[in-house]
Amino acid sequence: MRHKIPPDVKKAARQGLKLRKAKQTGNANNRTGYNIAQRLANCSCVNTETLKKISAYHARWSTAPESETVKVNNLLWGGKAAIAWTEKELNQ
């Protein structure tokens, strides 16, 4: 199944990519987050498997202490908008 990426999720991913490039923050060794951000920013849809990965990431890191690295990584994974989006899509 394909899930349309909302504009606010795309925007967050683009912002995360921009910050990562400009400040070299975020986990530079984690290609998964970078690849997810590229997909969210540049594609129109993702499959259910990717949606589950995004949901799992936010479930794992939503309670992490706030830092610049955590902020950028969360944006790479679609930001707060992705939490509501994945929950809605996975519960349909």
mmCIF file of N, CA and C in Angstrom:
data_model
loop_
_atom_site.group_PDB
_atom_site.id
_atom_site.type_symbol
_atom_site.label_atom_id
_atom_site.label_comp_id
_atom_site.label_asym_id
_atom_site.label_seq_id
_atom_site.Cartn_x
_atom_site.Cartn_y
_atom_site.Cartn_z
ATOM 1 N N MET A 1 0.846 -1.179 0.000
ATOM 2 C CA MET A 1 0.000 0.000 0.000
ATOM 3 C C MET A 1 0.894 1.246 0.000
ATOM 4 N N ARG A 2 0.462 2.272 -0.706
ATOM 5 C CA ARG A 2 1.205 3.529 -0.792
ATOM 6 C C ARG A 2 0.528 4.583 0.078
ATOM 7 N N HIS A 3 1.341 5.395 0.739
ATOM 8 C CA HIS A 3 0.834 6.431 1.638
ATOM 9 C C HIS A 3 1.373 7.783 1.183
ATOM 10 N N LYS A 4 0.461 8.713 0.883
ATOM 11 C CA LYS A 4 0.844 10.041 0.408
ATOM 12 C C LYS A 4 1.507 10.827 1.544
ATOM 13 N N ILE A 5 2.662 11.407 1.251
ATOM 14 C CA ILE A 5 3.420 12.166 2.254
ATOM 15 C C ILE A 5 2.811 13.568 2.370
ATOM 16 N N PRO A 6 2.386 13.960 3.580
ATOM 17 C CA PRO A 6 1.803 15.290 3.762
ATOM 18 C C PRO A 6 2.860 16.396 3.594
ATOM 19 N N PRO A 7 2.432 17.581 3.171
ATOM 20 C CA PRO A 7 3.373 18.690 2.974
ATOM 21 C C PRO A 7 4.191 19.048 4.214
ATOM 22 N N ASP A 8 3.573 18.994 5.401
ATOM 23 C CA ASP A 8 4.318 19.361 6.613
ATOM 24 C C ASP A 8 5.400 18.338 6.953
ATOM 25 N N VAL A 9 5.213 17.082 6.594
ATOM 26 C CA VAL A 9 6.243 16.054 6.789
ATOM 27 C C VAL A 9 7.387 16.285 5.801
ATOM 28 N N LYS A 10 7.032 16.597 4.562
ATOM 29 C CA LYS A 10 8.038 16.907 3.536
ATOM 30 C C LYS A 10 8.879 18.116 3.970
ATOM 31 N N LYS A 11 8.195 19.135 4.479
ATOM 32 C CA LYS A 11 8.875 20.364 4.914
ATOM 33 C C LYS A 11 9.859 20.075 6.052
ATOM 34 N N ALA A 12 9.438 19.280 7.022
ATOM 35 C CA ALA A 12 10.310 18.937 8.153
ATOM 36 C C ALA A 12 11.546 18.179 7.666
ATOM 37 N N ALA A 13 11.346 17.224 6.765
ATOM 38 C CA ALA A 13 12.478 16.456 6.243
ATOM 39 C C ALA A 13 13.453 17.363 5.490
ATOM 40 N N ARG A 14 12.929 18.276 4.696
ATOM 41 C CA ARG A 14 13.794 19.223 3.969
ATOM 42 C C ARG A 14 14.583 20.103 4.936
ATOM 43 N N GLN A 15 13.904 20.549 5.991
ATOM 44 C CA GLN A 15 14.566 21.381 6.988
ATOM 45 C C GLN A 15 15.683 20.587 7.684
ATOM 46 N N GLY A 16 15.397 19.333 8.009
ATOM 47 C CA GLY A 16 16.406 18.478 8.630
ATOM 48 C C GLY A 16 17.613 18.277 7.728
ATOM 49 N N LEU A 17 17.380 18.055 6.445
ATOM 50 C CA LEU A 17 18.483 17.892 5.491
ATOM 51 C C LEU A 17 19.315 19.165 5.388
ATOM 52 N N LYS A 18 18.632 20.301 5.386
ATOM 53 C CA LYS A 18 19.330 21.589 5.306
ATOM 54 C C LYS A 18 20.196 21.821 6.547
ATOM 55 N N LEU A 19 19.635 21.571 7.725
ATOM 56 C CA LEU A 19 20.388 21.748 8.969
ATOM 57 C C LEU A 19 21.558 20.776 9.064
ATOM 58 N N ARG A 20 21.315 19.549 8.648
ATOM 59 C CA ARG A 20 22.372 18.534 8.690
ATOM 60 C C ARG A 20 23.548 18.957 7.818
ATOM 61 N N LYS A 21 23.242 19.475 6.644
ATOM 62 C CA LYS A 21 24.289 19.898 5.722
ATOM 63 C C LYS A 21 25.015 21.143 6.242
ATOM 64 N N ALA A 22 24.258 22.122 6.725
ATOM 65 C CA ALA A 22 24.829 23.390 7.160
ATOM 66 C C ALA A 22 25.653 23.268 8.444
ATOM 67 N N LYS A 23 25.157 22.510 9.388
ATOM 68 C CA LYS A 23 25.793 22.439 10.703
ATOM 69 C C LYS A 23 26.534 21.137 10.954
ATOM 70 N N GLN A 24 26.391 20.199 10.031
ATOM 71 C CA GLN A 24 26.976 18.875 10.227
ATOM 72 C C GLN A 24 26.530 18.279 11.561
ATOM 73 N N THR A 25 25.261 18.498 11.886
ATOM 74 C CA THR A 25 24.687 17.889 13.084
ATOM 75 C C THR A 25 23.784 16.756 12.669
ATOM 76 N N GLY A 26 23.255 16.093 13.630
ATOM 77 C CA GLY A 26 22.514 14.867 13.340
ATOM 78 C C GLY A 26 23.557 13.756 13.301
ATOM 79 N N ASN A 27 23.107 12.560 13.271
ATOM 80 C CA ASN A 27 24.037 11.438 13.263
ATOM 81 C C ASN A 27 24.533 11.216 11.839
ATOM 82 N N ALA A 28 25.685 11.787 11.533
ATOM 83 C CA ALA A 28 26.228 11.732 10.176
ATOM 84 C C ALA A 28 26.539 10.304 9.740
ATOM 85 N N ASN A 29 26.743 9.414 10.694
ATOM 86 C CA ASN A 29 27.058 8.028 10.357
ATOM 87 C C ASN A 29 25.817 7.187 10.089
ATOM 88 N N ASN A 30 24.651 7.746 10.354
ATOM 89 C CA ASN A 30 23.411 7.002 10.187
ATOM 90 C C ASN A 30 22.797 7.305 8.825
ATOM 91 N N ARG A 31 23.083 6.469 7.857
ATOM 92 C CA ARG A 31 22.554 6.661 6.511
ATOM 93 C C ARG A 31 21.055 6.396 6.450
ATOM 94 N N THR A 32 20.526 5.616 7.366
ATOM 95 C CA THR A 32 19.101 5.308 7.331
ATOM 96 C C THR A 32 18.272 6.579 7.481
ATOM 97 N N GLY A 33 18.577 7.387 8.479
ATOM 98 C CA GLY A 33 17.848 8.638 8.681
ATOM 99 C C GLY A 33 17.973 9.572 7.495
ATOM 100 N N TYR A 34 19.170 9.657 6.941
ATOM 101 C CA TYR A 34 19.404 10.487 5.761
ATOM 102 C C TYR A 34 18.578 9.979 4.573
ATOM 103 N N ASN A 35 18.584 8.673 4.372
ATOM 104 C CA ASN A 35 17.823 8.085 3.256
ATOM 105 C C ASN A 35 16.316 8.283 3.427
ATOM 106 N N ILE A 36 15.828 8.137 4.660
ATOM 107 C CA ILE A 36 14.408 8.369 4.936
ATOM 108 C C ILE A 36 14.067 9.826 4.628
ATOM 109 N N ALA A 37 14.915 10.751 5.063
ATOM 110 C CA ALA A 37 14.677 12.172 4.817
ATOM 111 C C ALA A 37 14.647 12.480 3.325
ATOM 112 N N GLN A 38 15.561 11.881 2.575
ATOM 113 C CA GLN A 38 15.576 12.082 1.123
ATOM 114 C C GLN A 38 14.259 11.604 0.509
ATOM 115 N N ARG A 39 13.808 10.472 0.956
ATOM 116 C CA ARG A 39 12.557 9.906 0.441
ATOM 117 C C ARG A 39 11.366 10.795 0.810
ATOM 118 N N LEU A 40 11.306 11.226 2.076
ATOM 119 C CA LEU A 40 10.198 12.073 2.509
ATOM 120 C C LEU A 40 10.192 13.413 1.779
ATOM 121 N N ALA A 41 11.364 13.978 1.569
ATOM 122 C CA ALA A 41 11.467 15.294 0.947
ATOM 123 C C ALA A 41 11.185 15.265 -0.554
ATOM 124 N N ASN A 42 11.534 14.170 -1.218
ATOM 125 C CA ASN A 42 11.530 14.160 -2.678
ATOM 126 C C ASN A 42 10.502 13.252 -3.345
ATOM 127 N N CYS A 43 9.870 12.395 -2.594
ATOM 128 C CA CYS A 43 8.894 11.465 -3.184
ATOM 129 C C CYS A 43 7.478 11.899 -2.824
ATOM 130 N N SER A 44 6.511 11.368 -3.518
ATOM 131 C CA SER A 44 5.126 11.718 -3.217
ATOM 132 C C SER A 44 4.472 10.730 -2.249
ATOM 133 N N CYS A 45 4.982 9.483 -2.228
ATOM 134 C CA CYS A 45 4.395 8.430 -1.393
ATOM 135 C C CYS A 45 5.488 7.539 -0.809
ATOM 136 N N VAL A 46 5.132 6.847 0.263
ATOM 137 C CA VAL A 46 5.997 5.802 0.817
ATOM 138 C C VAL A 46 5.158 4.550 1.017
ATOM 139 N N ASN A 47 5.823 3.404 1.125
ATOM 140 C CA ASN A 47 5.084 2.165 1.357
ATOM 141 C C ASN A 47 4.870 1.951 2.861
ATOM 142 N N THR A 48 4.087 0.955 3.182
ATOM 143 C CA THR A 48 3.736 0.685 4.583
ATOM 144 C C THR A 48 4.970 0.320 5.407
ATOM 145 N N GLU A 49 5.905 -0.404 4.833
ATOM 146 C CA GLU A 49 7.131 -0.770 5.547
ATOM 147 C C GLU A 49 7.905 0.478 5.990
ATOM 148 N N THR A 50 8.020 1.453 5.108
ATOM 149 C CA THR A 50 8.711 2.702 5.452
ATOM 150 C C THR A 50 7.935 3.462 6.511
ATOM 151 N N LEU A 51 6.630 3.484 6.398
ATOM 152 C CA LEU A 51 5.788 4.146 7.389
ATOM 153 C C LEU A 51 5.998 3.535 8.775
ATOM 154 N N LYS A 52 6.104 2.214 8.831
ATOM 155 C CA LYS A 52 6.347 1.531 10.108
ATOM 156 C C LYS A 52 7.717 1.885 10.675
ATOM 157 N N LYS A 53 8.725 2.023 9.820
ATOM 158 C CA LYS A 53 10.064 2.428 10.277
ATOM 159 C C LYS A 53 10.025 3.829 10.882
ATOM 160 N N ILE A 54 9.309 4.729 10.225
ATOM 161 C CA ILE A 54 9.201 6.100 10.723
ATOM 162 C C ILE A 54 8.498 6.114 12.072
ATOM 163 N N SER A 55 7.425 5.363 12.183
ATOM 164 C CA SER A 55 6.687 5.268 13.443
ATOM 165 C C SER A 55 7.557 4.698 14.555
ATOM 166 N N ALA A 56 8.307 3.652 14.246
ATOM 167 C CA ALA A 56 9.183 3.026 15.247
ATOM 168 C C ALA A 56 10.280 3.984 15.684
ATOM 169 N N TYR A 57 10.837 4.745 14.737
ATOM 170 C CA TYR A 57 11.868 5.719 15.100
ATOM 171 C C TYR A 57 11.313 6.710 16.122
ATOM 172 N N HIS A 58 10.146 7.293 15.818
ATOM 173 C CA HIS A 58 9.579 8.302 16.719
ATOM 174 C C HIS A 58 9.178 7.697 18.067
ATOM 175 N N ALA A 59 8.726 6.466 18.074
ATOM 176 C CA ALA A 59 8.386 5.812 19.345
ATOM 177 C C ALA A 59 9.633 5.640 20.207
ATOM 178 N N ARG A 60 10.744 5.324 19.573
ATOM 179 C CA ARG A 60 12.006 5.116 20.283
ATOM 180 C C ARG A 60 12.613 6.417 20.795
ATOM 181 N N TRP A 61 12.547 7.470 19.997
ATOM 182 C CA TRP A 61 13.287 8.691 20.308
ATOM 183 C C TRP A 61 12.437 9.836 20.820
ATOM 184 N N SER A 62 11.135 9.672 20.957
ATOM 185 C CA SER A 62 10.277 10.785 21.362
ATOM 186 C C SER A 62 10.564 11.271 22.783
ATOM 187 N N THR A 63 11.157 10.429 23.601
ATOM 188 C CA THR A 63 11.451 10.830 24.984
ATOM 189 C C THR A 63 12.936 11.120 25.204
ATOM 190 N N ALA A 64 13.717 11.171 24.139
ATOM 191 C CA ALA A 64 15.151 11.456 24.268
ATOM 192 C C ALA A 64 15.362 12.889 24.739
ATOM 193 N N PRO A 65 16.385 13.112 25.549
ATOM 194 C CA PRO A 65 16.683 14.485 25.974
ATOM 195 C C PRO A 65 16.951 15.367 24.748
ATOM 196 N N GLU A 66 16.418 16.575 24.786
ATOM 197 C CA GLU A 66 16.542 17.498 23.654
ATOM 198 C C GLU A 66 17.988 17.963 23.487
ATOM 199 N N SER A 67 18.465 17.852 22.288
ATOM 200 C CA SER A 67 19.784 18.365 21.908
ATOM 201 C C SER A 67 19.711 18.749 20.438
ATOM 202 N N GLU A 68 20.717 19.429 19.940
ATOM 203 C CA GLU A 68 20.720 19.816 18.529
ATOM 204 C C GLU A 68 20.703 18.571 17.641
ATOM 205 N N THR A 69 21.441 17.545 18.026
ATOM 206 C CA THR A 69 21.490 16.312 17.236
ATOM 207 C C THR A 69 20.127 15.629 17.203
ATOM 208 N N VAL A 70 19.468 15.534 18.341
ATOM 209 C CA VAL A 70 18.145 14.908 18.401
ATOM 210 C C VAL A 70 17.148 15.714 17.579
ATOM 211 N N LYS A 71 17.228 17.042 17.675
ATOM 212 C CA LYS A 71 16.323 17.905 16.913
ATOM 213 C C LYS A 71 16.466 17.659 15.408
ATOM 214 N N VAL A 72 17.695 17.644 14.935
ATOM 215 C CA VAL A 72 17.932 17.430 13.501
ATOM 216 C C VAL A 72 17.490 16.033 13.092
ATOM 217 N N ASN A 73 17.830 15.034 13.877
ATOM 218 C CA ASN A 73 17.423 13.666 13.540
ATOM 219 C C ASN A 73 15.903 13.531 13.481
ATOM 220 N N ASN A 74 15.187 14.153 14.421
ATOM 221 C CA ASN A 74 13.728 14.091 14.409
ATOM 222 C C ASN A 74 13.167 14.745 13.147
ATOM 223 N N LEU A 75 13.761 15.857 12.729
ATOM 224 C CA LEU A 75 13.325 16.504 11.491
ATOM 225 C C LEU A 75 13.593 15.605 10.286
ATOM 226 N N LEU A 76 14.738 14.935 10.280
ATOM 227 C CA LEU A 76 15.056 14.027 9.175
ATOM 228 C C LEU A 76 13.989 12.948 9.022
ATOM 229 N N TRP A 77 13.394 12.545 10.126
ATOM 230 C CA TRP A 77 12.366 11.503 10.111
ATOM 231 C C TRP A 77 10.961 12.090 10.008
ATOM 232 N N GLY A 78 10.850 13.361 9.601
ATOM 233 C CA GLY A 78 9.549 13.967 9.342
ATOM 234 C C GLY A 78 9.000 14.836 10.448
ATOM 235 N N GLY A 79 9.748 14.986 11.539
ATOM 236 C CA GLY A 79 9.317 15.860 12.623
ATOM 237 C C GLY A 79 8.058 15.383 13.323
ATOM 238 N N LYS A 80 7.491 16.290 14.119
ATOM 239 C CA LYS A 80 6.280 15.961 14.880
ATOM 240 C C LYS A 80 5.106 15.638 13.963
ATOM 241 N N ALA A 81 5.108 16.240 12.787
ATOM 242 C CA ALA A 81 4.017 15.967 11.840
ATOM 243 C C ALA A 81 3.972 14.497 11.444
ATOM 244 N N ALA A 82 5.133 13.861 11.403
ATOM 245 C CA ALA A 82 5.188 12.444 11.009
ATOM 246 C C ALA A 82 4.572 11.539 12.069
ATOM 247 N N ILE A 83 4.609 11.963 13.317
ATOM 248 C CA ILE A 83 4.028 11.144 14.391
ATOM 249 C C ILE A 83 2.519 10.995 14.158
ATOM 250 N N ALA A 84 1.838 12.120 13.967
ATOM 251 C CA ALA A 84 0.385 12.078 13.744
ATOM 252 C C ALA A 84 0.056 11.365 12.437
ATOM 253 N N TRP A 85 0.835 11.633 11.398
ATOM 254 C CA TRP A 85 0.596 11.024 10.089
ATOM 255 C C TRP A 85 0.721 9.504 10.144
ATOM 256 N N THR A 86 1.831 9.015 10.716
ATOM 257 C CA THR A 86 2.032 7.561 10.751
ATOM 258 C C THR A 86 0.976 6.880 11.612
ATOM 259 N N GLU A 87 0.625 7.507 12.724
ATOM 260 C CA GLU A 87 -0.405 6.929 13.593
ATOM 261 C C GLU A 87 -1.736 6.813 12.846
ATOM 262 N N LYS A 88 -2.109 7.881 12.155
ATOM 263 C CA LYS A 88 -3.366 7.881 11.400
ATOM 264 C C LYS A 88 -3.355 6.810 10.296
ATOM 265 N N GLU A 89 -2.274 6.782 9.531
ATOM 266 C CA GLU A 89 -2.200 5.850 8.409
ATOM 267 C C GLU A 89 -2.150 4.388 8.858
ATOM 268 N N LEU A 90 -1.408 4.116 9.916
ATOM 269 C CA LEU A 90 -1.256 2.724 10.364
ATOM 270 C C LEU A 90 -2.495 2.202 11.082
ATOM 271 N N ASN A 91 -3.341 3.123 11.566
ATOM 272 C CA ASN A 91 -4.552 2.708 12.276
ATOM 273 C C ASN A 91 -5.780 2.621 11.368
ATOM 274 N N GLN A 92 -5.599 2.843 10.075
ATOM 275 C CA GLN A 92 -6.742 2.747 9.146
ATOM 276 C C GLN A 92 -7.026 1.309 8.796
#
